[in-house]
């Protein structure tokens, strides 16, 4: 079945599946680990709706690169149109929060960056945005100070907190809306904390949001050769 936005209680939302707008380098420690400067303005890029897949389905390894990296991120589900809005107008338009993997072919991205080319082949391919079910905003009151973690085969790889974001979700969505109108069903990825690293076929993943929400995932077995 094609991807649909879901809430954690299993309710399917009536929202369509739209685009994904992402921000790079929104945690200083992650910018540093990749040797990047912390930008003065958010670094934005997009993934198409076809990048979205259900986190619970086996995650496929893309074949057009060798180094698939995990980036665990807080995902914001947009519930109402946001076009050139101020930060104060963003809150009521948020329909939910979840966790996503901004899957990145790091070797492909490095080649594209060196050549001064766009990143889409490294970050926007089919299946590059596995997404959890969403929590309603009222059920995640501490979203601004919320643990964001990723375990791979039970080892803690990423151990961050949303409080370390450089640009917080309301300001980020307002900034995005100056350039890209956010529509109901769009998703915003808010950047990854430090600890990104390689994923391999067959690995078991566990994504954590706050102290209680846990979302298991699994890398598909590598193709036999
Ligand atoms: Zn990312």
XYZ file of C-alpha atoms and ligand atoms in Angstrom:
226
model
C 0.000 0.000 0.000
C 1.207 3.497 -0.791
C 2.387 5.697 2.043
C -0.308 7.602 4.021
C 0.113 9.945 6.965
C -1.000 8.150 10.138
C -1.373 9.055 13.780
C 0.174 6.814 16.434
C -3.293 5.605 17.493
C -3.655 4.127 13.978
C -6.004 6.797 12.655
C -5.289 7.633 9.005
C -5.281 11.410 8.543
C -7.366 13.005 5.810
C -4.274 14.957 4.737
C -2.811 14.258 1.302
C 0.846 13.249 0.994
C 2.799 16.281 -0.120
C 6.371 17.432 -0.448
C 9.036 17.330 2.236
C 11.042 20.460 2.993
C 14.267 19.790 4.891
C 16.866 21.887 6.637
C 20.551 21.033 6.737
C 23.010 21.953 9.498
C 20.381 22.863 12.086
C 22.400 21.345 14.945
C 25.851 22.857 15.428
C 27.484 19.584 16.535
C 26.310 17.811 13.363
C 27.516 20.647 11.100
C 30.928 20.306 12.755
C 31.103 16.506 12.387
C 30.799 16.887 8.603
C 33.279 19.763 8.523
C 30.599 22.323 7.619
C 30.236 25.858 8.969
C 27.059 26.693 10.895
C 25.098 28.734 8.351
C 23.730 32.226 9.010
C 20.440 31.274 7.310
C 18.810 27.815 7.176
C 20.088 25.584 4.346
C 16.918 24.269 2.679
C 16.360 21.392 0.303
C 13.375 19.255 -0.679
C 12.324 15.692 -1.169
C 9.334 14.837 -3.372
C 6.282 12.955 -2.066
C 7.699 9.802 -3.667
C 10.539 9.874 -1.095
C 8.091 9.064 1.711
C 7.802 5.494 2.915
C 6.362 3.915 6.025
C 9.094 3.463 8.621
C 7.622 0.081 9.559
C 8.222 -1.458 6.122
C 11.682 -2.922 5.374
C 13.855 -0.017 4.181
C 15.502 -0.610 0.819
C 19.171 0.111 0.187
C 19.510 2.332 -2.892
C 21.895 0.984 -5.499
C 23.252 4.244 -6.981
C 25.672 4.895 -4.119
C 27.735 3.007 -1.551
C 27.480 4.935 1.731
C 23.902 5.192 2.980
C 23.829 7.386 6.099
C 21.102 7.721 8.726
C 20.012 11.147 9.939
C 17.288 10.931 12.592
C 15.095 14.033 12.597
C 11.989 15.504 14.173
C 9.314 15.634 11.461
C 6.536 18.240 11.482
C 3.255 17.457 9.708
C 1.652 20.548 8.206
C -2.137 20.703 8.610
C -2.973 24.082 7.064
C -1.594 26.272 4.286
C 1.345 28.481 5.304
C 2.280 31.165 2.799
C 4.644 33.958 3.900
C 3.497 33.738 7.510
C 4.981 35.057 10.727
C 6.269 32.694 13.394
C 3.246 33.329 15.650
C 0.885 31.982 12.962
C 2.647 28.619 12.646
C 1.486 26.805 15.803
C -2.172 26.212 14.867
C -1.099 24.882 11.446
C 0.937 22.004 12.909
C -1.024 18.745 12.706
C 1.536 16.453 14.322
C 5.092 15.514 15.159
C 6.917 12.348 14.205
C 10.388 11.054 13.507
C 11.949 10.619 10.099
C 15.151 9.340 8.629
C 16.691 11.762 6.153
C 18.465 8.943 4.305
C 21.534 10.302 2.541
C 23.974 8.693 0.124
C 26.991 10.451 1.600
C 29.428 9.453 -1.144
C 27.044 10.707 -3.826
C 26.427 13.923 -1.859
C 30.186 14.525 -1.525
C 30.642 14.185 -5.283
C 27.708 16.518 -5.993
C 28.936 19.106 -3.479
C 32.443 19.028 -4.956
C 30.999 19.631 -8.414
C 28.705 22.420 -7.150
C 25.640 20.423 -8.162
C 22.269 20.049 -6.387
C 21.863 17.239 -3.819
C 18.697 15.507 -5.021
C 20.360 12.295 -6.206
C 21.891 11.911 -2.740
C 18.862 12.856 -0.630
C 15.614 12.889 -2.618
C 15.490 9.449 -4.245
C 12.486 7.123 -3.837
C 12.344 5.838 -0.271
C 14.789 8.442 1.079
C 12.353 9.633 3.745
C 11.038 6.847 6.014
C 8.510 8.433 8.347
C 6.889 7.318 11.610
C 3.287 7.793 12.620
C 2.548 11.239 14.076
C 1.713 12.412 17.576
C -0.822 15.207 17.914
C 0.792 18.440 19.161
C -1.204 18.385 22.413
C 0.337 14.983 23.182
C 3.913 16.283 22.799
C 3.974 19.452 24.902
C 7.756 19.328 25.360
C 8.561 19.275 21.626
C 11.083 22.105 22.108
C 13.025 20.037 24.663
C 12.607 16.502 23.519
C 15.134 13.674 23.158
C 15.803 12.486 19.602
C 17.626 9.166 19.411
C 18.556 6.405 17.011
C 19.761 2.925 17.890
C 21.221 0.617 15.228
C 21.392 -3.048 16.248
C 20.773 -1.870 19.838
C 23.778 0.522 19.820
C 22.944 4.175 20.465
C 24.229 6.069 17.418
C 22.469 9.437 17.684
C 21.576 10.944 21.045
C 20.329 14.493 20.609
C 17.667 16.832 21.861
C 15.423 19.247 20.006
C 16.574 21.946 22.425
C 19.878 22.054 20.497
C 18.219 23.053 17.218
C 19.581 26.326 15.899
C 16.271 27.362 14.278
C 13.229 26.011 16.156
C 10.209 24.582 14.292
C 7.919 27.670 14.416
C 10.665 29.979 13.113
C 11.803 27.361 10.599
C 8.314 26.855 9.110
C 7.810 30.640 8.902
C 11.172 30.990 7.137
C 10.358 28.163 4.695
C 6.961 29.748 3.938
C 8.682 32.834 2.505
C 9.970 30.747 -0.403
C 7.942 27.535 -0.543
C 4.272 27.658 0.431
C 3.617 24.797 2.829
C 0.373 23.005 2.078
C -1.724 20.597 4.152
C 0.014 17.218 4.098
C 3.503 18.601 3.563
C 6.210 17.542 6.022
C 9.144 19.546 7.352
C 12.309 17.790 8.538
C 14.119 19.881 11.110
C 17.722 18.674 10.861
C 19.755 15.950 12.498
C 21.831 15.936 15.684
C 25.386 14.591 15.637
C 26.207 10.901 15.224
C 25.247 10.231 11.609
C 26.732 7.058 10.172
C 26.475 4.105 7.831
C 23.502 1.786 7.474
C 23.790 -1.759 6.182
C 21.299 -4.317 4.955
C 19.612 -6.376 7.664
C 20.221 -3.920 10.514
C 17.523 -3.312 13.117
C 16.779 0.322 13.877
C 14.937 1.973 16.731
C 13.978 5.642 16.587
C 13.120 7.486 19.787
C 11.173 10.698 20.313
C 11.090 11.878 23.912
C 11.432 9.273 26.640
C 8.522 7.046 25.663
C 7.834 7.085 21.919
C 9.763 4.323 20.144
C 9.494 3.370 16.486
C 11.225 0.196 15.266
C 12.444 -0.099 11.692
C 14.535 -2.551 9.738
C 16.888 -2.391 6.773
C 15.941 -4.870 4.061
C 18.394 -7.708 3.621
C 21.112 -6.885 1.091
C 20.502 -8.305 -2.378
C 22.280 -11.647 -2.825
C 25.121 -11.482 -5.371
Zn 19.024 15.889 7.363
